[in-house]
Short mmCIF file of C-alpha atoms and ligand atoms in Angstrom, two decimals:
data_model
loop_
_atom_site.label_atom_id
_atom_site.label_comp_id
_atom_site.label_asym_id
_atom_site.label_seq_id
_atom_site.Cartn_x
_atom_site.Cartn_y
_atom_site.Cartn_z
CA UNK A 1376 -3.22 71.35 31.36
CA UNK A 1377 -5.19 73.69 29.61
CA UNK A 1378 -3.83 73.86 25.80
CA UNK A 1379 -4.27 77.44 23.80
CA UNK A 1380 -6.94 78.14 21.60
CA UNK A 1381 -6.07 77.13 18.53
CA UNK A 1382 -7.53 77.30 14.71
CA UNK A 1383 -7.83 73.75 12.80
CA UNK A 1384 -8.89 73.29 9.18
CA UNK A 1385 -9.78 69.80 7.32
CA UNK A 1386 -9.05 70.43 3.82
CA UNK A 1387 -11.39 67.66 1.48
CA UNK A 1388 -11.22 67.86 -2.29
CA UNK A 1389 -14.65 67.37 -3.87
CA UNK A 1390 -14.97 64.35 -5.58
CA UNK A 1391 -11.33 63.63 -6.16
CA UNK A 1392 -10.58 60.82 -8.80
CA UNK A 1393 -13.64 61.89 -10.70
CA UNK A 1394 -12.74 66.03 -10.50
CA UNK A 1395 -9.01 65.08 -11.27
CA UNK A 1396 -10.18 63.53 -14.59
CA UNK A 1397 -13.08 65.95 -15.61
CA UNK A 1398 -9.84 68.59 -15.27
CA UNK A 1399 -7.59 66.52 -17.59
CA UNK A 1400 -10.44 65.25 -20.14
CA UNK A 1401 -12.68 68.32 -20.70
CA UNK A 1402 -14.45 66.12 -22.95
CA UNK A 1403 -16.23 64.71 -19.68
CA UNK A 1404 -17.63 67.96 -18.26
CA UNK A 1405 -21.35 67.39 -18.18
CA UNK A 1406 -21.51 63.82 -18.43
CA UNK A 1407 -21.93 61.44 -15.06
CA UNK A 1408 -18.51 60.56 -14.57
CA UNK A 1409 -17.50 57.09 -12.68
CA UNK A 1410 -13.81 56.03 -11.45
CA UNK A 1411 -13.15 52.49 -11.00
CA UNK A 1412 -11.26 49.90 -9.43
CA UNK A 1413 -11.28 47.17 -11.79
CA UNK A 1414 -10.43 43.99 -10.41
CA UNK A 1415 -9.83 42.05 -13.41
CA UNK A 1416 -12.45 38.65 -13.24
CA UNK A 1417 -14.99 39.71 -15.70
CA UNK A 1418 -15.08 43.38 -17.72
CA UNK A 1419 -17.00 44.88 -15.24
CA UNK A 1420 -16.27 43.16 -11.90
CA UNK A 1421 -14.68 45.76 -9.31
CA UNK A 1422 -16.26 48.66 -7.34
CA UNK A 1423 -16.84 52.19 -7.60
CA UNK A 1424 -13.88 54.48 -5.79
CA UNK A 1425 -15.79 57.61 -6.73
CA UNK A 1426 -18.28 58.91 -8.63
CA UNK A 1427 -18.86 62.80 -10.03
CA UNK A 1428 -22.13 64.64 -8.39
CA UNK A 1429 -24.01 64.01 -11.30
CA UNK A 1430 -23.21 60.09 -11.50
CA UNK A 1431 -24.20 60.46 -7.78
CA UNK A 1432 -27.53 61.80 -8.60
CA UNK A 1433 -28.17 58.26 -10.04
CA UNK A 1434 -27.43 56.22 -7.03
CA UNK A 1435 -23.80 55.80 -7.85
CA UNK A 1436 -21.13 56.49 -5.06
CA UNK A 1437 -18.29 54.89 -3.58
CA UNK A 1438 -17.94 50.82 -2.87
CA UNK A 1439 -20.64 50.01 -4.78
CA UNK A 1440 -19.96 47.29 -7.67
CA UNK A 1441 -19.41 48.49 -10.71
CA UNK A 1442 -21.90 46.13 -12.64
CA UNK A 1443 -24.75 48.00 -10.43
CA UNK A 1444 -23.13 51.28 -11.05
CA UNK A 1445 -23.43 50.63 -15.18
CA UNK A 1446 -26.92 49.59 -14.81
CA UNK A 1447 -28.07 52.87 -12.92
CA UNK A 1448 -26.65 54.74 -15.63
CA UNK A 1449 -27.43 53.19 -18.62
CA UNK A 1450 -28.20 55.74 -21.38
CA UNK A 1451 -26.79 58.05 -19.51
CA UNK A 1452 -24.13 58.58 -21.61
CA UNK A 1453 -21.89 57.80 -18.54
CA UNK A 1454 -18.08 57.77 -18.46
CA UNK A 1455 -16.09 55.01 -16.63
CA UNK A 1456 -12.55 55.09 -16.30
CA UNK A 1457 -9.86 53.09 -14.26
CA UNK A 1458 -7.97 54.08 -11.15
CA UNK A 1459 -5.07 56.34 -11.82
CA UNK A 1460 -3.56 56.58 -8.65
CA UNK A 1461 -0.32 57.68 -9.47
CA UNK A 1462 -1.46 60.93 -11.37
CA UNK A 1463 -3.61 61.02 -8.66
CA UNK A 1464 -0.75 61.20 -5.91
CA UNK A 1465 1.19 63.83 -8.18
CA UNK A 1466 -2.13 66.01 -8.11
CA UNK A 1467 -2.30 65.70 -4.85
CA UNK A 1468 1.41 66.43 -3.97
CA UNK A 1469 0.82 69.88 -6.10
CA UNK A 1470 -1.87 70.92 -3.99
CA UNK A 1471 -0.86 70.29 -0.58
CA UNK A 1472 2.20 72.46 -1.49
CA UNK A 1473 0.25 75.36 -2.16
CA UNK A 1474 -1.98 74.47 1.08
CA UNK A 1475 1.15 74.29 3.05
CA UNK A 1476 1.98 78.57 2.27
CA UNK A 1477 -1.18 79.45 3.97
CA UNK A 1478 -0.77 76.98 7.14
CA UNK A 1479 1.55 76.99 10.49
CA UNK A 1480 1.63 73.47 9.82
CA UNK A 1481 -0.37 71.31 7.62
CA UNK A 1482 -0.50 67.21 8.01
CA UNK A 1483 -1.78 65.33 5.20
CA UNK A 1484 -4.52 62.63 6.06
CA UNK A 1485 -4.93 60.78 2.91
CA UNK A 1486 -4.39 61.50 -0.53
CA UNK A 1487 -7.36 64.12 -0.70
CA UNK A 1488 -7.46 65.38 3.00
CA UNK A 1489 -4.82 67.41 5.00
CA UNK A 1490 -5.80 69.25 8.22
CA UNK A 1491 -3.94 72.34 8.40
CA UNK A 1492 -3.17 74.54 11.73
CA UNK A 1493 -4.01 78.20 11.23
CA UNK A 1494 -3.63 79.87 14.78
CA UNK A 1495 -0.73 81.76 13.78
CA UNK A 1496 -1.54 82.66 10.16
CA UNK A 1497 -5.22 83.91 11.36
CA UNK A 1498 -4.08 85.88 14.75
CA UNK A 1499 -6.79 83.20 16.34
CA UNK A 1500 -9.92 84.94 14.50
CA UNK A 1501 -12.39 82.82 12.11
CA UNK A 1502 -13.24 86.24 9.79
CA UNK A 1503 -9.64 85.64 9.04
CA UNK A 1504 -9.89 82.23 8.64
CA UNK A 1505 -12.55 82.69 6.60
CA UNK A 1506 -10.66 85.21 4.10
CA UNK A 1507 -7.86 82.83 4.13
CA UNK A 1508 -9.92 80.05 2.71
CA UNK A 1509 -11.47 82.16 -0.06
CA UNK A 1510 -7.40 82.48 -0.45
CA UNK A 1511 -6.28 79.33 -0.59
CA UNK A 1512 -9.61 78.61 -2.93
CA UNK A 1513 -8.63 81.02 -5.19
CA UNK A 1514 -4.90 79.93 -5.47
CA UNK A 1515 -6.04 75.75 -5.29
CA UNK A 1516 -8.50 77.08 -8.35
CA UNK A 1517 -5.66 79.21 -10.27
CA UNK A 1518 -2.97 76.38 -10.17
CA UNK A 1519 -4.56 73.20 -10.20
CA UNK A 1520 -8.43 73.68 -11.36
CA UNK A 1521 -9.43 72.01 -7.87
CA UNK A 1522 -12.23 72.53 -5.77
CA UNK A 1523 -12.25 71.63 -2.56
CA UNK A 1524 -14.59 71.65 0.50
CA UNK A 1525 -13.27 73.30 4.25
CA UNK A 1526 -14.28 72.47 7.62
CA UNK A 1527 -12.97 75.36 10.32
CA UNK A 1528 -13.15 74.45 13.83
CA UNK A 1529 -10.96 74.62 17.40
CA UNK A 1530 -9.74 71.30 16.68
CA UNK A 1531 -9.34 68.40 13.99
CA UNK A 1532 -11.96 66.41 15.68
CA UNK A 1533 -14.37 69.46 14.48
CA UNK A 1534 -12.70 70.36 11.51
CA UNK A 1535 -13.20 66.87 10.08
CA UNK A 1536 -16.86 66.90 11.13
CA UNK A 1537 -17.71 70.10 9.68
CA UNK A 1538 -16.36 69.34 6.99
CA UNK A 1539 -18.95 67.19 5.15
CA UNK A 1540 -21.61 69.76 5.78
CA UNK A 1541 -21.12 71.78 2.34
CA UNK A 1542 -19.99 70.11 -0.53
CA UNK A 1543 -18.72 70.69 -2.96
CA UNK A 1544 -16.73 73.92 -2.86
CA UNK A 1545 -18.13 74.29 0.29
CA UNK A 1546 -17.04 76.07 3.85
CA UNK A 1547 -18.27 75.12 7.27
CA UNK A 1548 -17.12 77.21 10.43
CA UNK A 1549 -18.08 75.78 13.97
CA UNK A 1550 -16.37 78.42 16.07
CA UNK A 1551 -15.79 77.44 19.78
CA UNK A 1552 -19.43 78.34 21.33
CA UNK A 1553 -21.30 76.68 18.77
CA UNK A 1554 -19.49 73.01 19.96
CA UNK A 1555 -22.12 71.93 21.87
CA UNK A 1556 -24.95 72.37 19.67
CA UNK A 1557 -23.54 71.61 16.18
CA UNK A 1558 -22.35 68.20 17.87
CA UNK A 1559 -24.73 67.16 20.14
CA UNK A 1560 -28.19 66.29 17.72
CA UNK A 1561 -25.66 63.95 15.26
CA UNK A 1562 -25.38 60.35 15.25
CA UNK A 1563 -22.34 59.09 16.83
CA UNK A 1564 -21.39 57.65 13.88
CA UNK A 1565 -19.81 61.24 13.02
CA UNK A 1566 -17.16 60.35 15.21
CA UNK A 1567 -14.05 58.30 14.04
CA UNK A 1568 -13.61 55.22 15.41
CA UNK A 1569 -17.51 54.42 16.00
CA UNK A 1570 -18.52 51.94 13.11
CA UNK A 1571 -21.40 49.81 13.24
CA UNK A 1572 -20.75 47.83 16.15
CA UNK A 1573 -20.11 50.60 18.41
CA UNK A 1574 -23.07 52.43 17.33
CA UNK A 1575 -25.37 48.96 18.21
CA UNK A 1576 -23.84 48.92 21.40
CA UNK A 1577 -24.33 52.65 22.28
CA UNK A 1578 -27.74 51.97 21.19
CA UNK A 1579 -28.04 49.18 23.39
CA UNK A 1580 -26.80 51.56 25.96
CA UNK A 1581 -29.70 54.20 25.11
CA UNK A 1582 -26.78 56.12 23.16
CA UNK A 1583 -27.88 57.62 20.10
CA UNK A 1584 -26.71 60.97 19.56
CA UNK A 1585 -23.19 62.25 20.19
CA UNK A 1586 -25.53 64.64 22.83
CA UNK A 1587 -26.16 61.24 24.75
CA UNK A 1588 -22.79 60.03 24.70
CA UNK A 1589 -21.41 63.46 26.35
CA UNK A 1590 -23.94 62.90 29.09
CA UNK A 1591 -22.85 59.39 29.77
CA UNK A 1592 -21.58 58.53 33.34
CA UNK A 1593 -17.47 58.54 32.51
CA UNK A 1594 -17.05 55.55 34.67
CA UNK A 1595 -19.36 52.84 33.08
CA UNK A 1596 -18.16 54.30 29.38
CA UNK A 1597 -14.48 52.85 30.49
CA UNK A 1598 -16.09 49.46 31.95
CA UNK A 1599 -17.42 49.26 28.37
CA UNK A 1600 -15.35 49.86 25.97
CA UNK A 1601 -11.85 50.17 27.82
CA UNK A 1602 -9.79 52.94 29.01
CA UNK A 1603 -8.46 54.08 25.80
CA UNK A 1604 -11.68 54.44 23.68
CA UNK A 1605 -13.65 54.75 27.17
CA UNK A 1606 -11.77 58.34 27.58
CA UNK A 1607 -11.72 59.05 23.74
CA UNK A 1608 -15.81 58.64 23.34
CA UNK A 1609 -16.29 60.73 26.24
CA UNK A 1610 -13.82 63.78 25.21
CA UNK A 1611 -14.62 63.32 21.17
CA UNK A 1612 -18.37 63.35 22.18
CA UNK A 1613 -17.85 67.13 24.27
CA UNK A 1614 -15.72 67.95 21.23
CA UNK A 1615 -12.68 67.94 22.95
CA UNK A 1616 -9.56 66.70 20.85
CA UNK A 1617 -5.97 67.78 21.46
CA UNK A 1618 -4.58 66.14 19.45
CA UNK A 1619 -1.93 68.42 17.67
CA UNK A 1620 -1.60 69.09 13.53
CA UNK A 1621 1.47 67.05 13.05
CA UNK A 1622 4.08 67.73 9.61
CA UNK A 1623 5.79 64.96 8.95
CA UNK A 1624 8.29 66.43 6.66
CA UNK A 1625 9.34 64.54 4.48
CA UNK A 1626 12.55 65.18 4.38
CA UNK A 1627 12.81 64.05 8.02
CA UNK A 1628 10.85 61.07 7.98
CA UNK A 1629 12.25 57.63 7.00
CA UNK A 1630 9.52 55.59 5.87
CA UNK A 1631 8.37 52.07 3.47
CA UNK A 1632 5.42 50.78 2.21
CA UNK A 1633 4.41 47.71 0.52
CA UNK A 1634 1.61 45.38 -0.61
CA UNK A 1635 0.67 42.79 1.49
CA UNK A 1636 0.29 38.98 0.05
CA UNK A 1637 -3.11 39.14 0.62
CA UNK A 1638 -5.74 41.39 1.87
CA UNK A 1639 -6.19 41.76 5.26
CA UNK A 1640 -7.80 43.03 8.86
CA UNK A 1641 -5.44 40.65 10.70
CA UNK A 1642 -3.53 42.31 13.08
CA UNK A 1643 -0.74 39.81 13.69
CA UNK A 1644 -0.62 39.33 9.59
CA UNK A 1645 0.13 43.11 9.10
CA UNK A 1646 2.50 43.77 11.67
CA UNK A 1647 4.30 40.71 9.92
CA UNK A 1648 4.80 42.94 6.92
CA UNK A 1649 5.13 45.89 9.54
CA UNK A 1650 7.94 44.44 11.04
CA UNK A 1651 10.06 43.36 8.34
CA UNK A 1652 9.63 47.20 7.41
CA UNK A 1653 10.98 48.35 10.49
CA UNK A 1654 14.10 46.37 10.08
CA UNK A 1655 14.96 48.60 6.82
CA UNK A 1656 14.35 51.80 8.39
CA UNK A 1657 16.02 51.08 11.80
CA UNK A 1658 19.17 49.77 9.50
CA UNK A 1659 19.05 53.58 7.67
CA UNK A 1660 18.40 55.68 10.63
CA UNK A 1661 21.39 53.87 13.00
CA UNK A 1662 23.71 54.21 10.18
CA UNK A 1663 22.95 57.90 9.97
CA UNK A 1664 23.17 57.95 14.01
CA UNK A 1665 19.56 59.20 14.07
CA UNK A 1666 16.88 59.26 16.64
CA UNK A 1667 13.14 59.89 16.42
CA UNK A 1668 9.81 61.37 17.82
CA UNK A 1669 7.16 60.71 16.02
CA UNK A 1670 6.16 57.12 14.34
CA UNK A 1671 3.53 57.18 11.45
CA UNK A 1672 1.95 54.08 9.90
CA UNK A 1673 -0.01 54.08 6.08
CA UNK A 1674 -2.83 51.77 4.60
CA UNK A 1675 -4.17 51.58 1.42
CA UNK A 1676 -7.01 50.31 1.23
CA UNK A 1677 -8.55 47.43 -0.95
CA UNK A 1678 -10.78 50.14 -2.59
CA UNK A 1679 -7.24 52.21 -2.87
CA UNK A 1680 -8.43 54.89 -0.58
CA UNK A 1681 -5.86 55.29 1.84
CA UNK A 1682 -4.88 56.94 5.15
CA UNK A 1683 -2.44 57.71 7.67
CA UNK A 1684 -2.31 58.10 11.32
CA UNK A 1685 0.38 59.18 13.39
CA UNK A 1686 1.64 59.69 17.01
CA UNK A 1687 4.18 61.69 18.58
CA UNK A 1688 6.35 60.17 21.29
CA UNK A 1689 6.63 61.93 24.64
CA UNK A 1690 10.64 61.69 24.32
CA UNK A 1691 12.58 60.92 21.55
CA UNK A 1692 13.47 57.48 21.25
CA UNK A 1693 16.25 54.99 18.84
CA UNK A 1694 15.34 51.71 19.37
CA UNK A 1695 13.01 49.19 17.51
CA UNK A 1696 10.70 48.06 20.00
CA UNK A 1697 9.17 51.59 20.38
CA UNK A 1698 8.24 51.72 16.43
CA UNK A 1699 6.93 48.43 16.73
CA UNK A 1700 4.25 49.12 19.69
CA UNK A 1701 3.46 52.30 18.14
CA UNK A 1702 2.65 51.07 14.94
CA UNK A 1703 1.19 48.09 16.46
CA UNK A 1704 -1.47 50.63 19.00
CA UNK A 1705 -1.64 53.10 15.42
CA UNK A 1706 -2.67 50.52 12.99
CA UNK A 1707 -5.04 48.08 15.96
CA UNK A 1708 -7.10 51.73 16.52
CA UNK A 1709 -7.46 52.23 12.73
CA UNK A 1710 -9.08 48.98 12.21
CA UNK A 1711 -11.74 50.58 14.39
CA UNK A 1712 -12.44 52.65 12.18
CA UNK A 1713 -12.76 51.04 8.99
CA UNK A 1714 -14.75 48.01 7.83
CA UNK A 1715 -12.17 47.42 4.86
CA UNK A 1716 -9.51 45.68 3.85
CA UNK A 1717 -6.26 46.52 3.55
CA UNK A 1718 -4.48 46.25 0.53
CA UNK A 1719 -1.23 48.42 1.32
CA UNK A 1720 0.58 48.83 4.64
CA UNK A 1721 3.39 51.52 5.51
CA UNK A 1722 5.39 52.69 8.51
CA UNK A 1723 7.84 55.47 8.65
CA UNK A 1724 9.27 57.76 11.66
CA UNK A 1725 9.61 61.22 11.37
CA UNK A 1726 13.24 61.76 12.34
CA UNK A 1727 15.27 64.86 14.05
CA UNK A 1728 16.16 67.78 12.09
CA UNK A 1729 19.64 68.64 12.52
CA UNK A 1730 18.95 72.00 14.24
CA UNK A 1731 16.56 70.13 16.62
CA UNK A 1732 19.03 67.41 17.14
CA UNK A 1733 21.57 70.22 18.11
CA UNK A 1734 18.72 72.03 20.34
CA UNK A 1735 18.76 68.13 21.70
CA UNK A 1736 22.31 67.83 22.59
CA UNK A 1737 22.51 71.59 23.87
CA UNK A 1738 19.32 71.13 26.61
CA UNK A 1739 20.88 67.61 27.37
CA UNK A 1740 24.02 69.02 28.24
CA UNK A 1741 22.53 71.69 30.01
CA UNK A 1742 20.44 69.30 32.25
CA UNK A 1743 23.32 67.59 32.74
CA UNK A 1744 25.18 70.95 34.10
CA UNK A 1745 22.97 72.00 36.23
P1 LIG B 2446 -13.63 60.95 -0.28
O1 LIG B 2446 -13.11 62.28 0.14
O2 LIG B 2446 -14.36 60.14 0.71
O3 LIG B 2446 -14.60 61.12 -1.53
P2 LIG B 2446 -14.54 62.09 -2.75
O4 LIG B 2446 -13.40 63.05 -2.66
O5 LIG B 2446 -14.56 61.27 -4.00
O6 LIG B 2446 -15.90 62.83 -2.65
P3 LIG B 2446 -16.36 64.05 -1.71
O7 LIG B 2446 -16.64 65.18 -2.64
O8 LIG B 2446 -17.58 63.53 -1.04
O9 LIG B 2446 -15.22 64.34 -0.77
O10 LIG B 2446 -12.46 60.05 -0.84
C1 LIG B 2446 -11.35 60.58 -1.56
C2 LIG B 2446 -10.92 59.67 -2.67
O11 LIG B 2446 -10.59 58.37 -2.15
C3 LIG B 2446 -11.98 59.41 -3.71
O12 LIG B 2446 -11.97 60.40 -4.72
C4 LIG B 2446 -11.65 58.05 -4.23
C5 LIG B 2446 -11.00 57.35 -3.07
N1 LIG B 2446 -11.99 56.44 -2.44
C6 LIG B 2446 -12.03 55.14 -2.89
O13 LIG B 2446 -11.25 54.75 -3.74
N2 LIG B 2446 -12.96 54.30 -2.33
C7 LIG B 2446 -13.83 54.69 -1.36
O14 LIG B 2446 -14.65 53.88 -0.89
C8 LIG B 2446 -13.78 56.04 -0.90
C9 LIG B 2446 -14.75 56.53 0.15
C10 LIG B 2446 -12.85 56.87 -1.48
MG1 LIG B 2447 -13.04 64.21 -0.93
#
């Protein structure tokens, strides 16, 4: 089925612990700023969540220890400062509800990323998506004193991608005929969900550019890697991602999150935790007679970067085994994608509005009519 053309944007703030602190300590403008993520042993044990551009400029970036860090910038006259992450979330919260007035829909994808659907708002033309991100700039700018850096493209898969290319305060539009050439000379590291031992696989494969992966006979691709990722390699690597900008309203959604006992990448050990969360929110949606269509999971990270991931059911469902496989498939693809950690784990499912629960029970007694 083919799906309309459609308009994605990945919103990425620059720098975002380390801007969010320059803005609230103007004392630190000009000086290499590090944030931290202390872990407590010794006064300088813990690693580097993020680093200003000028801290960068010394070798200093994210994940590496924060002894190292203080040694590249010694006489520097170098800032470090400890995590914040609630003030962090609040600042975040602000901006993605000014993002949200200039988006048909907007889903946030971690505490300094939200992809945001402009089809509607831009009549389907990048000039106008182009004006509309000076807007949003300017408004982002005005209200907060954020920059951020924009990635336009015909899908998230794109958006994302293009997004890294300027930074910071930087915009990157791949309209639909340039695809194929902006994607085809990267590594296919670009693509989520290809780590390191994908990419020495591929390369065993003779796969080293996303341009070699879209070339590569379909059929051995699923004998690989399975039918799952076999099919997602081969679209993601032709650029082709339908996967729609989701809102998970918050309002709607029904959702906990806690800290695990211990960090982890084990699957069975998380969907422990997963599990017991599941029992909480089944108990408050069946009280309120509720039923859902889209199940989201959360991870934080041990380097307290987080993300989410969602997916949106086909039907709406009520029961508990549904949340559980989703989450289960949501969070077993995500450790794909990340060599961390986690530190946090969260599920929630984005429940019926009443007007779409009354759209429900009007089509279903319609169907049942006819
Ligand atoms: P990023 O968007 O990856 O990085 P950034 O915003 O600091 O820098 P850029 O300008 O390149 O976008 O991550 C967002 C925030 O997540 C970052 O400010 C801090 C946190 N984070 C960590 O705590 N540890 C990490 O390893 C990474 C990559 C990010
Ligand atoms: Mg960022």
């Amino acid at each position: 089925m083919p799906t309309q053309a459609r308009i994605v944007m990945l919103v990425d703030l620059d720098y975002f612990f380390a801007q969010i602190e320059e803005q609230r300590r103007p004392e630190l403008k000009g000086k290499p700023v590090v944030v931290g993520m202390y872990s407590g042993r010794t006064e300088t044990s813990g690693a580097v969540s993020t680093s200003n551009y000028l801290a960068r400029k010394y070798g200093v970036k994210s994940g590496i220890p924060l002894f190292l860090a203080q040694k590249r910038l010694e006489g520097k006259d170098a800032v470090f400062l400890p995590v914040d992450y609630d003030y962090y979330q609040q600042v975040s919260d602000k901006i993605m509800a000014i993002l949200r007035r200039f988006a048909d829909a907007l889903e946030v994808g971690g505490i300094d990323e939200a992809y945001l659907d402009v089809t509607k708002k831009t009549q389907g033309s990048y000039e106008e998506a182009e004006a509309l991100v000076c807007k949003m700039k300017e408004a982002v700018k005005r209200e907060v004193q954020v920059t951020f850096s924009v990635g336009i493209g015909p899908n998230m898969l794109i958006a994302k991608i293009a997004s890294d290319i300027h930074k910071p305060d930087g915009v990157t539009i791949v309209c639909p005929e340039q695809v194929e050439s902006f994607l085809s000379p990267k590594p296919v590291d670009v693509l989520l969900g290809v780590g390191k031992k994908t990419v020495a696989k591929m390369s065993e494969m003779g796969i080293q550019t996303v341009g070699d992966l879209a070339k590569y006979d379909v059929q051995r691709l699923l004998e690989v890697f399975g039918k799952v990722l076999g099919i997602y390699f081969h679209n993601a690597a032709n650029g082709v991602d339908n996967e729609p900008v989701q809102e998970a309203g918050e309002a709607e959604s029904i959702g906990r999150m806690s800290t695990l006992k211990e960090n982890s990448r084990n699957l069975d050990f998380i969907m422990q935790k997963i599990n017991q969360q599941i029992e909480e929110i089944y108990a408050e949606f069946t009280q309120k007679n509720l039923s859902y269509r889209q199940v989201g999971i959360s991870a934080v990270m041990t380097n307290l970067s987080g993300k989410s991931r969602s997916k949106t059911l086909e039907k709406p469902a009520k029961d508990k085994e549904t949340i559980r496989k989703a989450a289960r498939e949501l969070f077993e693809k995500y450790l794909v994608e990340t060599d961390l950690e986690i530190r946090r784990v969260g599920v929630r499912v984005a429940v019926f509005s009443k007007e779409e629960r009354q759209q429900q029970q009007l089509s279903s007694f319609f169907y049942a009519e006819s």
